Amino acid sequence: MTIDRTSYSLPVARMVADLRAEIAAWRKAGLKIALVPTMGALHEGHLSLVDLAKTKADRVIVSIFVNPTQFAPHEDLDAYPRTEKADAERLAGRADLIFAPSAAEMYPEGFSTKVSVAGVSEPLEGQFRPTHFAGVATVVSKLLIQSLPDIACFGEKDWQQLQVIRRMVTDLDIPVEIVGGAIMREEDGLAMSSRNVYLSPEERKAAGQLNVILRETAEKIAKGAIIPDATREGADRIRALGFDHVDYLEVCDASSLASFPSGRVTAPARILVAAKIGRTRLIDNMPV
């Protein structure tokens, strides 16, 4: 199979060999290459990463792959939106190539390797989704090795994921610069997410207050409030909005995701939240 140049307004590679052949031609021309890994269902947050990548490279690849290994059995793999045609239309004029492999291409028969990043992956999401980051690290390492870009762009909304990937790239000496893109938000401040489409109108209204509570909690802590006291109050406020459960609302070291045992911020810090309302689990974060 060769690259599909007719289905959409930009070419699509579905095989690793075709991806590498296209990249080899770009390399021969001396071009700088960026990769933006996604699971599709693209929104303005994703597109901001593509635009960021375009400012830093001559050619931009956007991968679209709903990665099964980062979903636990009870999670929404089958329900996750798959909108390749609409995604391609959104990428027209922004990206240069879509890499949209099948699961069989990424995980052929007999595949048995897992990339696990200790430490930074263990708190927060690691406690509630213990298999998640191994799936992320495995697929991202494959995408980086398959394309060997100069840079790769990831959104800061998935802050812990960004730190896991940075740790992995450093530890494995993968020659790529990892660039974080700012969180894109709706008018009321809700962090953009492909899962926001699951929210009912009432849930959507409550979700728009999540970032407000996050910011106000961060401001209290920055002014000297004890971290456990402020986060406990913040979690109570989130539940009062109608959220069914708050998995975590914590303040951590921005890079290592370690907690602050003293209850005070003593290094660059980030406040992170994961909370579920209805069938939708939302995450967000911001600096303290």
PDB file of C-alpha atoms in Angstrom:
ATOM      1  CA  MET A   1       0.000   0.000   0.000  1.00  0.00           C
ATOM      2  CA  THR A   2       1.200   3.518  -0.765  1.00  0.00           C
ATOM      3  CA  ILE A   3       0.192   6.879   0.630  1.00  0.00           C
ATOM      4  CA  ASP A   4      -3.414   7.836  -0.113  1.00  0.00           C
ATOM      5  CA  ARG A   5      -3.339  11.243  -1.829  1.00  0.00           C
ATOM      6  CA  THR A   6      -6.896  11.315  -3.135  1.00  0.00           C
ATOM      7  CA  SER A   7      -9.370  10.676  -0.285  1.00  0.00           C
ATOM      8  CA  TYR A   8      -8.725  13.952   1.535  1.00  0.00           C
ATOM      9  CA  SER A   9      -7.111  17.300   0.838  1.00  0.00           C
ATOM     10  CA  LEU A  10      -3.878  16.114   2.454  1.00  0.00           C
ATOM     11  CA  PRO A  11      -2.144  12.745   2.137  1.00  0.00           C
ATOM     12  CA  VAL A  12      -2.711   9.840   4.526  1.00  0.00           C
ATOM     13  CA  ALA A  13      -0.196   7.136   5.398  1.00  0.00           C
ATOM     14  CA  ARG A  14      -1.553   3.977   7.000  1.00  0.00           C
ATOM     15  CA  MET A  15       1.583   1.848   7.014  1.00  0.00           C
ATOM     16  CA  VAL A  16       4.815   2.584   8.869  1.00  0.00           C
ATOM     17  CA  ALA A  17       6.832   1.886   5.710  1.00  0.00           C
ATOM     18  CA  ASP A  18       4.890   4.543   3.779  1.00  0.00           C
ATOM     19  CA  LEU A  19       5.270   7.042   6.621  1.00  0.00           C
ATOM     20  CA  ARG A  20       9.021   6.504   6.678  1.00  0.00           C
ATOM     21  CA  ALA A  21       9.315   6.782   2.889  1.00  0.00           C
ATOM     22  CA  GLU A  22       7.603  10.180   2.928  1.00  0.00           C
ATOM     23  CA  ILE A  23       9.748  11.384   5.824  1.00  0.00           C
ATOM     24  CA  ALA A  24      12.916  10.171   4.062  1.00  0.00           C
ATOM     25  CA  ALA A  25      12.096  12.430   1.099  1.00  0.00           C
ATOM     26  CA  TRP A  26      11.609  15.389   3.446  1.00  0.00           C
ATOM     27  CA  ARG A  27      14.877  14.621   5.201  1.00  0.00           C
ATOM     28  CA  LYS A  28      16.688  14.459   1.869  1.00  0.00           C
ATOM     29  CA  ALA A  29      15.392  17.970   1.167  1.00  0.00           C
ATOM     30  CA  GLY A  30      16.766  19.172   4.513  1.00  0.00           C
ATOM     31  CA  LEU A  31      13.361  19.849   6.053  1.00  0.00           C
ATOM     32  CA  LYS A  32      12.598  20.012   9.782  1.00  0.00           C
ATOM     33  CA  ILE A  33       9.767  17.715  10.895  1.00  0.00           C
ATOM     34  CA  ALA A  34       7.196  17.931  13.693  1.00  0.00           C
ATOM     35  CA  LEU A  35       4.777  15.290  14.980  1.00  0.00           C
ATOM     36  CA  VAL A  36       1.468  15.945  16.741  1.00  0.00           C
ATOM     37  CA  PRO A  37       0.111  12.660  18.157  1.00  0.00           C
ATOM     38  CA  THR A  38      -3.686  12.550  18.593  1.00  0.00           C
ATOM     39  CA  MET A  39      -6.540  10.090  18.952  1.00  0.00           C
ATOM     40  CA  GLY A  40      -8.628  12.096  16.495  1.00  0.00           C
ATOM     41  CA  ALA A  41     -11.966  13.808  17.195  1.00  0.00           C
ATOM     42  CA  LEU A  42      -9.986  16.994  16.732  1.00  0.00           C
ATOM     43  CA  HIS A  43     -11.003  20.274  18.359  1.00  0.00           C
ATOM     44  CA  GLU A  44      -9.377  23.696  18.637  1.00  0.00           C
ATOM     45  CA  GLY A  45      -7.040  22.400  21.335  1.00  0.00           C
ATOM     46  CA  HIS A  46      -5.553  19.875  18.923  1.00  0.00           C
ATOM     47  CA  LEU A  47      -5.435  22.411  16.111  1.00  0.00           C
ATOM     48  CA  SER A  48      -3.532  24.848  18.325  1.00  0.00           C
ATOM     49  CA  LEU A  49      -0.845  22.162  18.703  1.00  0.00           C
ATOM     50  CA  VAL A  50      -0.717  21.709  14.929  1.00  0.00           C
ATOM     51  CA  ASP A  51      -0.350  25.463  14.482  1.00  0.00           C
ATOM     52  CA  LEU A  52       2.366  25.519  17.156  1.00  0.00           C
ATOM     53  CA  ALA A  53       4.197  22.701  15.385  1.00  0.00           C
ATOM     54  CA  LYS A  54       3.993  24.609  12.098  1.00  0.00           C
ATOM     55  CA  THR A  55       5.853  27.551  13.656  1.00  0.00           C
ATOM     56  CA  LYS A  56       8.708  25.238  14.598  1.00  0.00           C
ATOM     57  CA  ALA A  57       9.040  22.917  11.593  1.00  0.00           C
ATOM     58  CA  ASP A  58       8.787  22.762   7.804  1.00  0.00           C
ATOM     59  CA  ARG A  59       6.523  19.705   7.737  1.00  0.00           C
ATOM     60  CA  VAL A  60       3.886  18.609  10.263  1.00  0.00           C
ATOM     61  CA  ILE A  61       2.614  15.050  10.694  1.00  0.00           C
ATOM     62  CA  VAL A  62      -0.576  14.487  12.688  1.00  0.00           C
ATOM     63  CA  SER A  63      -1.102  10.930  13.857  1.00  0.00           C
ATOM     64  CA  ILE A  64      -4.680   9.765  14.391  1.00  0.00           C
ATOM     65  CA  PHE A  65      -4.874   6.529  16.332  1.00  0.00           C
ATOM     66  CA  VAL A  66      -7.300   5.525  19.088  1.00  0.00           C
ATOM     67  CA  ASN A  67      -4.801   3.567  21.136  1.00  0.00           C
ATOM     68  CA  PRO A  68      -6.408   0.508  22.744  1.00  0.00           C
ATOM     69  CA  THR A  69      -3.577  -0.131  25.201  1.00  0.00           C
ATOM     70  CA  GLN A  70      -4.271   3.043  27.194  1.00  0.00           C
ATOM     71  CA  PHE A  71      -7.893   2.131  27.886  1.00  0.00           C
ATOM     72  CA  ALA A  72      -8.840  -0.143  30.776  1.00  0.00           C
ATOM     73  CA  PRO A  73     -11.529  -2.793  30.058  1.00  0.00           C
ATOM     74  CA  HIS A  74     -14.271  -0.678  31.689  1.00  0.00           C
ATOM     75  CA  GLU A  75     -13.352   2.549  29.871  1.00  0.00           C
ATOM     76  CA  ASP A  76     -14.804   4.115  26.721  1.00  0.00           C
ATOM     77  CA  LEU A  77     -12.625   2.640  23.947  1.00  0.00           C
ATOM     78  CA  ASP A  78     -15.564   1.518  21.787  1.00  0.00           C
ATOM     79  CA  ALA A  79     -17.479   4.754  22.395  1.00  0.00           C
ATOM     80  CA  TYR A  80     -14.522   7.044  21.768  1.00  0.00           C
ATOM     81  CA  PRO A  81     -15.429   9.263  18.782  1.00  0.00           C
ATOM     82  CA  ARG A  82     -13.806   8.368  15.469  1.00  0.00           C
ATOM     83  CA  THR A  83     -14.166  11.187  12.936  1.00  0.00           C
ATOM     84  CA  GLU A  84     -11.311  10.787  10.468  1.00  0.00           C
ATOM     85  CA  LYS A  85     -12.971  12.559   7.523  1.00  0.00           C
ATOM     86  CA  ALA A  86     -13.925  15.586   9.642  1.00  0.00           C
ATOM     87  CA  ASP A  87     -10.462  15.562  11.218  1.00  0.00           C
ATOM     88  CA  ALA A  88      -8.832  15.628   7.786  1.00  0.00           C
ATOM     89  CA  GLU A  89     -11.000  18.592   6.784  1.00  0.00           C
ATOM     90  CA  ARG A  90      -9.913  20.468   9.915  1.00  0.00           C
ATOM     91  CA  LEU A  91      -6.258  19.742   9.155  1.00  0.00           C
ATOM     92  CA  ALA A  92      -6.419  20.993   5.563  1.00  0.00           C
ATOM     93  CA  GLY A  93      -3.933  23.820   5.118  1.00  0.00           C
ATOM     94  CA  ARG A  94      -2.466  23.189   8.581  1.00  0.00           C
ATOM     95  CA  ALA A  95      -0.721  19.806   8.429  1.00  0.00           C
ATOM     96  CA  ASP A  96       1.223  18.060   5.687  1.00  0.00           C
ATOM     97  CA  LEU A  97       0.529  14.390   6.378  1.00  0.00           C
ATOM     98  CA  ILE A  98      -1.864  12.267   8.423  1.00  0.00           C
ATOM     99  CA  PHE A  99      -0.572   9.011   9.853  1.00  0.00           C
ATOM    100  CA  ALA A 100      -3.625   6.849  10.575  1.00  0.00           C
ATOM    101  CA  PRO A 101      -2.476   3.279  11.219  1.00  0.00           C
ATOM    102  CA  SER A 102      -4.698   0.356  12.122  1.00  0.00           C
ATOM    103  CA  ALA A 103      -4.411  -1.421  15.452  1.00  0.00           C
ATOM    104  CA  ALA A 104      -2.896  -4.379  13.603  1.00  0.00           C
ATOM    105  CA  GLU A 105      -0.207  -2.119  12.117  1.00  0.00           C
ATOM    106  CA  MET A 106       0.698  -0.697  15.526  1.00  0.00           C
ATOM    107  CA  TYR A 107       0.336  -3.944  17.473  1.00  0.00           C
ATOM    108  CA  PRO A 108       0.913  -6.856  15.094  1.00  0.00           C
ATOM    109  CA  GLU A 109       0.402 -10.453  16.151  1.00  0.00           C
ATOM    110  CA  GLY A 110       2.899 -11.431  18.803  1.00  0.00           C
ATOM    111  CA  PHE A 111       3.457  -7.865  20.069  1.00  0.00           C
ATOM    112  CA  SER A 112       4.661  -8.204  23.665  1.00  0.00           C
ATOM    113  CA  THR A 113       6.607  -5.068  24.628  1.00  0.00           C
ATOM    114  CA  LYS A 114       5.512  -2.499  27.173  1.00  0.00           C
ATOM    115  CA  VAL A 115       7.174   0.819  28.065  1.00  0.00           C
ATOM    116  CA  SER A 116       6.688   1.704  31.717  1.00  0.00           C
ATOM    117  CA  VAL A 117       7.820   5.007  33.262  1.00  0.00           C
ATOM    118  CA  ALA A 118       8.153   4.789  37.041  1.00  0.00           C
ATOM    119  CA  GLY A 119       7.841   7.681  39.458  1.00  0.00           C
ATOM    120  CA  VAL A 120       6.066  10.445  37.581  1.00  0.00           C
ATOM    121  CA  SER A 121       3.384   8.051  36.292  1.00  0.00           C
ATOM    122  CA  GLU A 122       2.449   6.667  39.710  1.00  0.00           C
ATOM    123  CA  PRO A 123       0.413   9.356  41.532  1.00  0.00           C
ATOM    124  CA  LEU A 124      -2.841  10.994  40.369  1.00  0.00           C
ATOM    125  CA  GLU A 125      -3.926   9.279  37.138  1.00  0.00           C
ATOM    126  CA  GLY A 126      -1.612   6.392  37.972  1.00  0.00           C
ATOM    127  CA  GLN A 127      -3.680   5.541  41.037  1.00  0.00           C
ATOM    128  CA  PHE A 128      -7.027   5.649  39.275  1.00  0.00           C
ATOM    129  CA  ARG A 129      -5.948   4.323  35.862  1.00  0.00           C
ATOM    130  CA  PRO A 130      -2.981   2.067  36.698  1.00  0.00           C
ATOM    131  CA  THR A 131      -2.486   0.694  33.161  1.00  0.00           C
ATOM    132  CA  HIS A 132      -3.013   4.001  31.363  1.00  0.00           C
ATOM    133  CA  PHE A 133       0.461   5.500  31.212  1.00  0.00           C
ATOM    134  CA  ALA A 134       2.148   2.270  30.149  1.00  0.00           C
ATOM    135  CA  GLY A 135      -0.200   2.306  27.164  1.00  0.00           C
ATOM    136  CA  VAL A 136       0.573   5.962  26.477  1.00  0.00           C
ATOM    137  CA  ALA A 137       4.335   5.529  26.830  1.00  0.00           C
ATOM    138  CA  THR A 138       4.321   2.465  24.589  1.00  0.00           C
ATOM    139  CA  VAL A 139       2.358   4.047  21.758  1.00  0.00           C
ATOM    140  CA  VAL A 140       4.185   7.398  21.952  1.00  0.00           C
ATOM    141  CA  SER A 141       7.575   5.689  21.919  1.00  0.00           C
ATOM    142  CA  LYS A 142       6.480   3.766  18.827  1.00  0.00           C
ATOM    143  CA  LEU A 143       5.225   6.912  17.077  1.00  0.00           C
ATOM    144  CA  LEU A 144       8.445   8.756  17.850  1.00  0.00           C
ATOM    145  CA  ILE A 145      10.607   5.887  16.599  1.00  0.00           C
ATOM    146  CA  GLN A 146       8.436   5.411  13.513  1.00  0.00           C
ATOM    147  CA  SER A 147       8.679   9.056  12.484  1.00  0.00           C
ATOM    148  CA  LEU A 148      11.847  10.311  14.251  1.00  0.00           C
ATOM    149  CA  PRO A 149      10.641  13.937  14.225  1.00  0.00           C
ATOM    150  CA  ASP A 150      12.729  16.887  15.338  1.00  0.00           C
ATOM    151  CA  ILE A 151       9.941  17.992  17.676  1.00  0.00           C
ATOM    152  CA  ALA A 152       6.709  16.541  19.018  1.00  0.00           C
ATOM    153  CA  CYS A 153       3.892  18.628  20.462  1.00  0.00           C
ATOM    154  CA  PHE A 154       1.597  17.592  23.322  1.00  0.00           C
ATOM    155  CA  GLY A 155      -1.095  19.555  25.129  1.00  0.00           C
ATOM    156  CA  GLU A 156      -0.577  20.814  28.654  1.00  0.00           C
ATOM    157  CA  LYS A 157      -4.145  19.777  29.528  1.00  0.00           C
ATOM    158  CA  ASP A 158      -2.742  16.271  29.990  1.00  0.00           C
ATOM    159  CA  TRP A 159      -0.016  17.650  32.250  1.00  0.00           C
ATOM    160  CA  GLN A 160       0.971  14.371  33.852  1.00  0.00           C
ATOM    161  CA  GLN A 161       1.118  12.692  30.451  1.00  0.00           C
ATOM    162  CA  LEU A 162       3.424  15.465  29.238  1.00  0.00           C
ATOM    163  CA  GLN A 163       5.799  14.872  32.157  1.00  0.00           C
ATOM    164  CA  VAL A 164       5.721  11.106  31.617  1.00  0.00           C
ATOM    165  CA  ILE A 165       6.656  11.582  27.953  1.00  0.00           C
ATOM    166  CA  ARG A 166       9.440  14.017  28.813  1.00  0.00           C
ATOM    167  CA  ARG A 167      10.850  11.534  31.331  1.00  0.00           C
ATOM    168  CA  MET A 168      10.645   8.677  28.821  1.00  0.00           C
ATOM    169  CA  VAL A 169      12.334  10.635  26.033  1.00  0.00           C
ATOM    170  CA  THR A 170      15.134  11.689  28.383  1.00  0.00           C
ATOM    171  CA  ASP A 171      15.658   8.214  29.813  1.00  0.00           C
ATOM    172  CA  LEU A 172      15.621   6.437  26.434  1.00  0.00           C
ATOM    173  CA  ASP A 173      17.741   9.069  24.639  1.00  0.00           C
ATOM    174  CA  ILE A 174      15.098   9.549  21.949  1.00  0.00           C
ATOM    175  CA  PRO A 175      16.398  12.506  19.895  1.00  0.00           C
ATOM    176  CA  VAL A 176      13.271  14.660  19.874  1.00  0.00           C
ATOM    177  CA  GLU A 177      12.331  17.952  21.510  1.00  0.00           C
ATOM    178  CA  ILE A 178       9.056  17.653  23.440  1.00  0.00           C
ATOM    179  CA  VAL A 179       7.027  20.873  23.256  1.00  0.00           C
ATOM    180  CA  GLY A 180       4.005  21.572  25.469  1.00  0.00           C
ATOM    181  CA  GLY A 181       1.112  23.586  24.073  1.00  0.00           C
ATOM    182  CA  ALA A 182      -1.066  25.806  26.262  1.00  0.00           C
ATOM    183  CA  ILE A 183      -4.513  24.572  27.329  1.00  0.00           C
ATOM    184  CA  MET A 184      -7.246  25.806  25.029  1.00  0.00           C
ATOM    185  CA  ARG A 185     -10.454  26.712  26.846  1.00  0.00           C
ATOM    186  CA  GLU A 186     -14.082  27.403  26.034  1.00  0.00           C
ATOM    187  CA  GLU A 187     -15.521  30.870  26.748  1.00  0.00           C
ATOM    188  CA  ASP A 188     -16.379  29.875  30.333  1.00  0.00           C
ATOM    189  CA  GLY A 189     -12.914  28.409  30.874  1.00  0.00           C
ATOM    190  CA  LEU A 190     -13.737  24.697  30.486  1.00  0.00           C
ATOM    191  CA  ALA A 191     -10.682  22.928  29.086  1.00  0.00           C
ATOM    192  CA  MET A 192     -11.387  21.674  25.570  1.00  0.00           C
ATOM    193  CA  SER A 193     -11.702  17.899  25.345  1.00  0.00           C
ATOM    194  CA  SER A 194     -13.092  15.372  22.886  1.00  0.00           C
ATOM    195  CA  ARG A 195     -15.127  13.989  25.796  1.00  0.00           C
ATOM    196  CA  ASN A 196     -16.984  17.275  26.393  1.00  0.00           C
ATOM    197  CA  VAL A 197     -19.539  16.171  23.791  1.00  0.00           C
ATOM    198  CA  TYR A 198     -20.812  13.620  26.322  1.00  0.00           C
ATOM    199  CA  LEU A 199     -21.986  16.362  28.730  1.00  0.00           C
ATOM    200  CA  SER A 200     -25.694  17.122  29.063  1.00  0.00           C
ATOM    201  CA  PRO A 201     -26.641  20.843  29.125  1.00  0.00           C
ATOM    202  CA  GLU A 202     -26.906  20.774  32.931  1.00  0.00           C
ATOM    203  CA  GLU A 203     -23.599  18.920  33.284  1.00  0.00           C
ATOM    204  CA  ARG A 204     -21.951  21.311  30.835  1.00  0.00           C
ATOM    205  CA  LYS A 205     -22.975  24.297  32.974  1.00  0.00           C
ATOM    206  CA  ALA A 206     -21.481  22.708  36.095  1.00  0.00           C
ATOM    207  CA  ALA A 207     -18.334  21.680  34.196  1.00  0.00           C
ATOM    208  CA  GLY A 208     -17.720  25.319  33.299  1.00  0.00           C
ATOM    209  CA  GLN A 209     -17.150  26.072  36.992  1.00  0.00           C
ATOM    210  CA  LEU A 210     -14.437  23.445  37.439  1.00  0.00           C
ATOM    211  CA  ASN A 211     -11.671  25.752  36.219  1.00  0.00           C
ATOM    212  CA  VAL A 212     -12.952  28.559  38.465  1.00  0.00           C
ATOM    213  CA  ILE A 213     -12.626  26.410  41.584  1.00  0.00           C
ATOM    214  CA  LEU A 214      -9.219  25.195  40.403  1.00  0.00           C
ATOM    215  CA  ARG A 215      -7.963  28.749  39.939  1.00  0.00           C
ATOM    216  CA  GLU A 216      -9.360  30.010  43.241  1.00  0.00           C
ATOM    217  CA  THR A 217      -7.849  27.061  45.107  1.00  0.00           C
ATOM    218  CA  ALA A 218      -4.472  27.695  43.467  1.00  0.00           C
ATOM    219  CA  GLU A 219      -4.645  31.367  44.445  1.00  0.00           C
ATOM    220  CA  LYS A 220      -5.342  30.497  48.089  1.00  0.00           C
ATOM    221  CA  ILE A 221      -2.374  28.137  48.194  1.00  0.00           C
ATOM    222  CA  ALA A 222      -0.110  30.674  46.506  1.00  0.00           C
ATOM    223  CA  LYS A 223      -1.069  33.129  49.251  1.00  0.00           C
ATOM    224  CA  GLY A 224      -0.049  30.674  51.963  1.00  0.00           C
ATOM    225  CA  ALA A 225      -3.031  28.397  52.612  1.00  0.00           C
ATOM    226  CA  ILE A 226      -2.159  24.866  53.759  1.00  0.00           C
ATOM    227  CA  ILE A 227      -2.422  22.577  50.724  1.00  0.00           C
ATOM    228  CA  PRO A 228      -4.591  19.771  52.222  1.00  0.00           C
ATOM    229  CA  ASP A 229      -7.022  22.272  53.736  1.00  0.00           C
ATOM    230  CA  ALA A 230      -7.416  24.242  50.491  1.00  0.00           C
ATOM    231  CA  THR A 231      -7.754  21.176  48.273  1.00  0.00           C
ATOM    232  CA  ARG A 232     -10.287  19.572  50.654  1.00  0.00           C
ATOM    233  CA  GLU A 233     -12.418  22.712  50.482  1.00  0.00           C
ATOM    234  CA  GLY A 234     -12.036  22.828  46.697  1.00  0.00           C
ATOM    235  CA  ALA A 235     -13.107  19.192  46.313  1.00  0.00           C
ATOM    236  CA  ASP A 236     -16.199  19.883  48.454  1.00  0.00           C
ATOM    237  CA  ARG A 237     -17.099  22.792  46.176  1.00  0.00           C
ATOM    238  CA  ILE A 238     -16.711  20.601  43.081  1.00  0.00           C
ATOM    239  CA  ARG A 239     -19.023  17.955  44.512  1.00  0.00           C
ATOM    240  CA  ALA A 240     -21.530  20.674  45.415  1.00  0.00           C
ATOM    241  CA  LEU A 241     -21.726  21.589  41.716  1.00  0.00           C
ATOM    242  CA  GLY A 242     -23.188  18.165  41.006  1.00  0.00           C
ATOM    243  CA  PHE A 243     -20.039  16.190  40.244  1.00  0.00           C
ATOM    244  CA  ASP A 244     -20.487  12.569  41.271  1.00  0.00           C
ATOM    245  CA  HIS A 245     -16.907  11.980  42.313  1.00  0.00           C
ATOM    246  CA  VAL A 246     -13.595  13.807  42.632  1.00  0.00           C
ATOM    247  CA  ASP A 247     -10.774  11.363  41.937  1.00  0.00           C
ATOM    248  CA  TYR A 248      -8.194  13.911  43.002  1.00  0.00           C
ATOM    249  CA  LEU A 249      -7.559  17.594  43.536  1.00  0.00           C
ATOM    250  CA  GLU A 250      -3.900  17.896  44.400  1.00  0.00           C
ATOM    251  CA  VAL A 251      -0.960  20.271  44.253  1.00  0.00           C
ATOM    252  CA  CYS A 252       2.283  18.678  43.080  1.00  0.00           C
ATOM    253  CA  ASP A 253       5.778  19.512  41.944  1.00  0.00           C
ATOM    254  CA  ALA A 254       5.325  20.615  38.334  1.00  0.00           C
ATOM    255  CA  SER A 255       7.930  18.223  36.911  1.00  0.00           C
ATOM    256  CA  SER A 256       8.091  15.181  39.198  1.00  0.00           C
ATOM    257  CA  LEU A 257       4.432  15.260  40.316  1.00  0.00           C
ATOM    258  CA  ALA A 258       5.673  14.620  43.871  1.00  0.00           C
ATOM    259  CA  SER A 259       3.557  16.027  46.684  1.00  0.00           C
ATOM    260  CA  PHE A 260       4.715  18.695  49.148  1.00  0.00           C
ATOM    261  CA  PRO A 261       4.972  16.957  52.570  1.00  0.00           C
ATOM    262  CA  SER A 262       5.151  20.276  54.419  1.00  0.00           C
ATOM    263  CA  GLY A 263       1.760  21.318  53.089  1.00  0.00           C
ATOM    264  CA  ARG A 264       3.383  24.377  51.511  1.00  0.00           C
ATOM    265  CA  VAL A 265       4.599  24.968  47.966  1.00  0.00           C
ATOM    266  CA  THR A 266       8.417  24.908  47.928  1.00  0.00           C
ATOM    267  CA  ALA A 267       9.089  24.537  44.181  1.00  0.00           C
ATOM    268  CA  PRO A 268       7.336  25.263  40.862  1.00  0.00           C
ATOM    269  CA  ALA A 269       3.940  23.641  41.333  1.00  0.00           C
ATOM    270  CA  ARG A 270       0.822  22.595  39.482  1.00  0.00           C
ATOM    271  CA  ILE A 271      -2.700  21.999  40.740  1.00  0.00           C
ATOM    272  CA  LEU A 272      -4.431  19.066  39.013  1.00  0.00           C
ATOM    273  CA  VAL A 273      -7.977  17.746  39.147  1.00  0.00           C
ATOM    274  CA  ALA A 274      -9.923  14.780  37.832  1.00  0.00           C
ATOM    275  CA  ALA A 275     -13.648  14.632  38.512  1.00  0.00           C
ATOM    276  CA  LYS A 276     -16.586  12.740  37.061  1.00  0.00           C
ATOM    277  CA  ILE A 277     -20.004  14.150  36.271  1.00  0.00           C
ATOM    278  CA  GLY A 278     -22.572  11.839  34.723  1.00  0.00           C
ATOM    279  CA  ARG A 279     -20.620   9.539  32.409  1.00  0.00           C
ATOM    280  CA  THR A 280     -17.900  12.091  31.677  1.00  0.00           C
ATOM    281  CA  ARG A 281     -14.577  12.268  33.475  1.00  0.00           C
ATOM    282  CA  LEU A 282     -12.922  15.674  33.192  1.00  0.00           C
ATOM    283  CA  ILE A 283      -9.333  16.634  33.943  1.00  0.00           C
ATOM    284  CA  ASP A 284      -7.726  20.057  34.207  1.00  0.00           C
ATOM    285  CA  ASN A 285      -4.688  21.742  35.686  1.00  0.00           C
ATOM    286  CA  MET A 286      -2.964  25.091  36.030  1.00  0.00           C
ATOM    287  CA  PRO A 287       0.164  26.531  37.624  1.00  0.00           C
ATOM    288  CA  VAL A 288       0.163  27.570  41.269  1.00  0.00           C
TER     289      VAL A 288
END
